[in-house]
mmCIF file of C-alpha atoms in Angstrom:
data_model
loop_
_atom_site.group_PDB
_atom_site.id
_atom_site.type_symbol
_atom_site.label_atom_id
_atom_site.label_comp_id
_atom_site.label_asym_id
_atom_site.label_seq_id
_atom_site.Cartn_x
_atom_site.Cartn_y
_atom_site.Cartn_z
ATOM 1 C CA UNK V 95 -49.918 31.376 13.664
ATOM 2 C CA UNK V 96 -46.802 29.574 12.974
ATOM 3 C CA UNK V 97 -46.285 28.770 16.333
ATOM 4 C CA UNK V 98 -50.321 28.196 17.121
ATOM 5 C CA UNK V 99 -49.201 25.476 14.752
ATOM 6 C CA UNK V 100 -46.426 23.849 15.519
ATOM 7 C CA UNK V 101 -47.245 23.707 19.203
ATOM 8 C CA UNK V 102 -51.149 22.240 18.759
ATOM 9 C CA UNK V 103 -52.189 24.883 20.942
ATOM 10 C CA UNK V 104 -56.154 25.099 22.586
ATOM 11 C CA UNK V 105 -58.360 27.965 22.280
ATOM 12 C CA UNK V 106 -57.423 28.455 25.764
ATOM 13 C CA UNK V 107 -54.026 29.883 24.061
ATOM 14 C CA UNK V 108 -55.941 32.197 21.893
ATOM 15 C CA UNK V 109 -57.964 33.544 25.086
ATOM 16 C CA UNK V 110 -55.059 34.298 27.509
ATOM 17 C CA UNK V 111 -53.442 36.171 24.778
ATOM 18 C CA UNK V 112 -56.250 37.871 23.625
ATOM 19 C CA UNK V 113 -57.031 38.526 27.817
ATOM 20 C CA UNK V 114 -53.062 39.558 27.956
ATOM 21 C CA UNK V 115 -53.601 42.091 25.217
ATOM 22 C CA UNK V 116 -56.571 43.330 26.454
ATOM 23 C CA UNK V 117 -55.143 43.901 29.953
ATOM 24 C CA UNK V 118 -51.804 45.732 28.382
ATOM 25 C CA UNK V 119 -54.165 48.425 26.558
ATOM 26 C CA UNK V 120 -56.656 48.911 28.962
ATOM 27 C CA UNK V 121 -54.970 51.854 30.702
ATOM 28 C CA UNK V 122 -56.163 53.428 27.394
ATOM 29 C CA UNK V 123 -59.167 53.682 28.504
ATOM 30 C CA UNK V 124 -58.713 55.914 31.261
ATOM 31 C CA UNK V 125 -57.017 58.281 29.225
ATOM 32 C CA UNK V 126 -59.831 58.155 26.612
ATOM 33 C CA UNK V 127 -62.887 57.762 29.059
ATOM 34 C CA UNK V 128 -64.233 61.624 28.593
ATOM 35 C CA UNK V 129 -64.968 60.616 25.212
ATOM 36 C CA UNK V 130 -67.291 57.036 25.863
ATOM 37 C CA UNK V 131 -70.338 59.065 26.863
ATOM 38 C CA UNK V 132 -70.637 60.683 23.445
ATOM 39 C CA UNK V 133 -70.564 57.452 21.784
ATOM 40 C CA UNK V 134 -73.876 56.184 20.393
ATOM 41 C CA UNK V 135 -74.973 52.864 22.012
ATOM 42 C CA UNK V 136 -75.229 51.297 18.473
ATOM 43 C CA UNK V 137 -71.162 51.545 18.375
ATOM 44 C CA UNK V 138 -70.900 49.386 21.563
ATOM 45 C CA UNK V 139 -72.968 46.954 20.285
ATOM 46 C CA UNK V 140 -70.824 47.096 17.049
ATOM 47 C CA UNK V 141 -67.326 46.357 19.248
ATOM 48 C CA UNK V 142 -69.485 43.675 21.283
ATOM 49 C CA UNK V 143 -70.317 41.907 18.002
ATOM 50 C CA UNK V 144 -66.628 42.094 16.614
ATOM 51 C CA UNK V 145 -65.696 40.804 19.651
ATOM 52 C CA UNK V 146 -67.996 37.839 19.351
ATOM 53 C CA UNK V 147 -66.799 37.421 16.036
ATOM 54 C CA UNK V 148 -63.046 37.650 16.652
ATOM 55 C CA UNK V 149 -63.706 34.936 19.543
ATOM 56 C CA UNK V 150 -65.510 32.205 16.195
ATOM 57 C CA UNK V 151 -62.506 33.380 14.262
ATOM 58 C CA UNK V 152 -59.772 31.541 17.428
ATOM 59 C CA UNK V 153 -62.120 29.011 17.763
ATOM 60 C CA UNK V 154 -62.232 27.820 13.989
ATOM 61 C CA UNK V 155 -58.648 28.886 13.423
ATOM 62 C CA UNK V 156 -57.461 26.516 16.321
ATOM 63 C CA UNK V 157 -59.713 23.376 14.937
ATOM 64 C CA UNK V 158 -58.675 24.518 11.763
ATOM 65 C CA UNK V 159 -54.737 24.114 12.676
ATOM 66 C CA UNK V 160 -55.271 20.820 14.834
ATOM 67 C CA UNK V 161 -57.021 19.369 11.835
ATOM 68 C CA UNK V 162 -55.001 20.420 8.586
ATOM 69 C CA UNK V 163 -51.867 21.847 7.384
ATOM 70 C CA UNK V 164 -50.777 25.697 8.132
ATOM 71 C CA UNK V 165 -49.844 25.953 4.857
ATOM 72 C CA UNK V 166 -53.281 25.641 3.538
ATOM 73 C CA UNK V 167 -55.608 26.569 5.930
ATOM 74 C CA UNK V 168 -53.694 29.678 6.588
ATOM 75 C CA UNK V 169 -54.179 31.352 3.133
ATOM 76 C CA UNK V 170 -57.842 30.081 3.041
ATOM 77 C CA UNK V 171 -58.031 31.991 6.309
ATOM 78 C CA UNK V 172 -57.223 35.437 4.674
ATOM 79 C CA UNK V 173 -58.570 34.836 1.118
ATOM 80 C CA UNK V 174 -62.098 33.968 2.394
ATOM 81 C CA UNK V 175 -62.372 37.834 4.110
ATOM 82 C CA UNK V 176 -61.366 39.226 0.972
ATOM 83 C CA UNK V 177 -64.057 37.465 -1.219
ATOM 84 C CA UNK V 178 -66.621 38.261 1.738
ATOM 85 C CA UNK V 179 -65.851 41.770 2.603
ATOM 86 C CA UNK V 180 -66.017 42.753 -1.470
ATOM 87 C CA UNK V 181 -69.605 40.829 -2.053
ATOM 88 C CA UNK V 182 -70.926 42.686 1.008
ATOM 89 C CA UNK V 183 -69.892 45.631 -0.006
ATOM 90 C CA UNK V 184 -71.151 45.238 -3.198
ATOM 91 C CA UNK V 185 -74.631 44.134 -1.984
ATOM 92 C CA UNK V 186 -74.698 46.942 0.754
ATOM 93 C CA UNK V 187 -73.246 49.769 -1.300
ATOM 94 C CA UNK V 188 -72.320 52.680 0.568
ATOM 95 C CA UNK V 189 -69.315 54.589 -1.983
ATOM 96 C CA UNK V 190 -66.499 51.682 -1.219
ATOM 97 C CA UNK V 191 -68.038 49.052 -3.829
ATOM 98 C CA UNK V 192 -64.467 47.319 -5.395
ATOM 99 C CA UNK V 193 -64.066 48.505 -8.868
ATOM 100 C CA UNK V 194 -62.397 47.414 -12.005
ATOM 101 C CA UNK V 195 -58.983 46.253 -11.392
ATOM 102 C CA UNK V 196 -60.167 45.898 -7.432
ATOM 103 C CA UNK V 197 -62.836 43.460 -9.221
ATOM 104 C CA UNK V 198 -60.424 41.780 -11.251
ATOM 105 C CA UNK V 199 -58.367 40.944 -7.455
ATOM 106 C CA UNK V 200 -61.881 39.548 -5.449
ATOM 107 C CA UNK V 201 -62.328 36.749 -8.932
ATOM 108 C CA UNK V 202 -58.950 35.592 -8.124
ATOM 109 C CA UNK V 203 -58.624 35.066 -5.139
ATOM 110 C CA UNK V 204 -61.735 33.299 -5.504
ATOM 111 C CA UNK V 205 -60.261 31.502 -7.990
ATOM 112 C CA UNK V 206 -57.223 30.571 -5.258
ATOM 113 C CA UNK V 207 -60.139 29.805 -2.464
ATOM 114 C CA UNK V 208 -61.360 27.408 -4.477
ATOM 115 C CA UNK V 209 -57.684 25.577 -5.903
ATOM 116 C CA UNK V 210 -56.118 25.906 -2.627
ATOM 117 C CA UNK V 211 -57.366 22.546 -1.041
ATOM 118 C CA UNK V 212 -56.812 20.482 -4.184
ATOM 119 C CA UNK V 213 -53.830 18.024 -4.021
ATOM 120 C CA UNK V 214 -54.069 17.813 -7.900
ATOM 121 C CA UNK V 215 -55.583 19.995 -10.606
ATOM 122 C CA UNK V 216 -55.411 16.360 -12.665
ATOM 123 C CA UNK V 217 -57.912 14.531 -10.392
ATOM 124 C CA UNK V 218 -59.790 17.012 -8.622
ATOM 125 C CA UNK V 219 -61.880 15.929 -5.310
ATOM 126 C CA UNK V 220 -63.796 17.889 -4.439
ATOM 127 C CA UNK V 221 -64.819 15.539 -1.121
ATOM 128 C CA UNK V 222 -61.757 18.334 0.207
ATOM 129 C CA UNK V 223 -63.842 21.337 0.556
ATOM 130 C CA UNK V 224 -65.639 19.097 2.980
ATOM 131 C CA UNK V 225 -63.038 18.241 5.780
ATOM 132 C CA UNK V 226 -62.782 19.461 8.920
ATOM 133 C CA UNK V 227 -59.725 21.927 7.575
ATOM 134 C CA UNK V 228 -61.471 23.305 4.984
ATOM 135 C CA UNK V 229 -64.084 24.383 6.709
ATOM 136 C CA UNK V 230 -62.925 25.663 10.258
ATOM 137 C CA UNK V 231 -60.452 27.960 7.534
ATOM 138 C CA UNK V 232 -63.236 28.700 5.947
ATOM 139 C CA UNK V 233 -65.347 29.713 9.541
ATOM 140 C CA UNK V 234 -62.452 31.242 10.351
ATOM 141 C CA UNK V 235 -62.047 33.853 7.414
ATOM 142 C CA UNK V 236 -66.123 34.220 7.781
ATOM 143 C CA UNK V 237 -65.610 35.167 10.973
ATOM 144 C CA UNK V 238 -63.016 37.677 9.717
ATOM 145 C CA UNK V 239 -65.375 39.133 7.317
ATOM 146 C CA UNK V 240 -67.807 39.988 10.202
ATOM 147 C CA UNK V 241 -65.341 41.690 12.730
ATOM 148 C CA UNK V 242 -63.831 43.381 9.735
ATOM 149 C CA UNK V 243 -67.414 44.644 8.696
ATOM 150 C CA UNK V 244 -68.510 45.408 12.346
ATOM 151 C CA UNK V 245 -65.224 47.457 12.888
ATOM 152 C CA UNK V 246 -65.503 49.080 9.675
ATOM 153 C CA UNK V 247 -68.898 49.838 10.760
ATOM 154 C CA UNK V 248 -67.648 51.490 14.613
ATOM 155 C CA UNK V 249 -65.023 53.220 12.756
ATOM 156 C CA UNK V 250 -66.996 55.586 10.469
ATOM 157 C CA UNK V 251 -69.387 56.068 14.220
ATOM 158 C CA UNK V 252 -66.017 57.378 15.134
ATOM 159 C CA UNK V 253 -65.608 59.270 12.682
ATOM 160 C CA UNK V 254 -68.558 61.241 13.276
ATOM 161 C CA UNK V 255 -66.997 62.741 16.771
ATOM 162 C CA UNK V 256 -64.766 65.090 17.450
ATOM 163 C CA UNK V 257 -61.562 64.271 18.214
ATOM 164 C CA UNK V 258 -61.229 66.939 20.890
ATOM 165 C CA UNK V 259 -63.849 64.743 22.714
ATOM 166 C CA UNK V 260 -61.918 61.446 22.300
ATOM 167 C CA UNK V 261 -58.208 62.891 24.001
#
């Protein structure tokens, strides 16, 4: 990110590393291809759709770089997911619902969210939550939210096979 930064770099940047990543791994997937068949089709369109939303999470984190500061549309980056994933999981129950003290963590960071792009507690604008910066970040860490729910999501479909099956 820090160098994303300093550098200006396109989303071009994001998708050769990404591509460079993706061609590193992929003799994985020989070693692990007895176990595809057994996979319901609903988990590949759950890796499709994190895929589409990790792609909107390089797009609005590279506008969001070109057209604000690292140091604050970084954190808004990773304090929007948090907010997000906890009021899904909330509305879509399921046993993981944050609790308590876990409750007490989601209301401030939401708190932070919402300070973060304010030059002054004194003379708040709040014309900043409207700039380009502030909401690519904000894409960005929505974007987040959904490949972190998607994967979540293919993760307990994994769960459900036997690991014999998958190597």
């Amino acid at each position: 990110n820090l160098f994303s930064q300093q550098r200006q770099v396109t989303t071009a940047f994001f998708f050769i590393a990404c591509l460079t990543a993706a061609v590193a791994l992929s003799p994985f997937l020989w070693f692990f291809r007895a176990g595809f068949s057994v996979l319901p089709p609903v988990y590949w369109l759950l890796v499709i759709g994190s895929g589409v939303f990790e792609g909107f999470y390089y797009i609005c984190l590279c506008g969001a770089y070109r057209a604000g500061d690292l140091s604050a549309t970084y954190p808004l980056v990773r304090a929007v997911p948090v907010v997000m994933v906890a009021l899904v999981s909330l509305a879509i129950g399921g046993g993981r619902e944050p609790r308590g003290i876990g409750l007490v963590g989601v209301a401030v960071v939401a708190v932070g969210c919402l300070l973060l792009p304010l030059a002054s507690f004194r003379r708040p604008n709040l014309g900043v939550y409207f700039l380009p910066a502030s909401m690519l970040a904000a894409g960005a860490g929505l974007a987040t939210s959904g490949y972190s729910l998607a994967d979540d999501q293919a993760m307990g479909l994994l769960s459900d096979v036997p690991a014999t099956i998958l190597g």
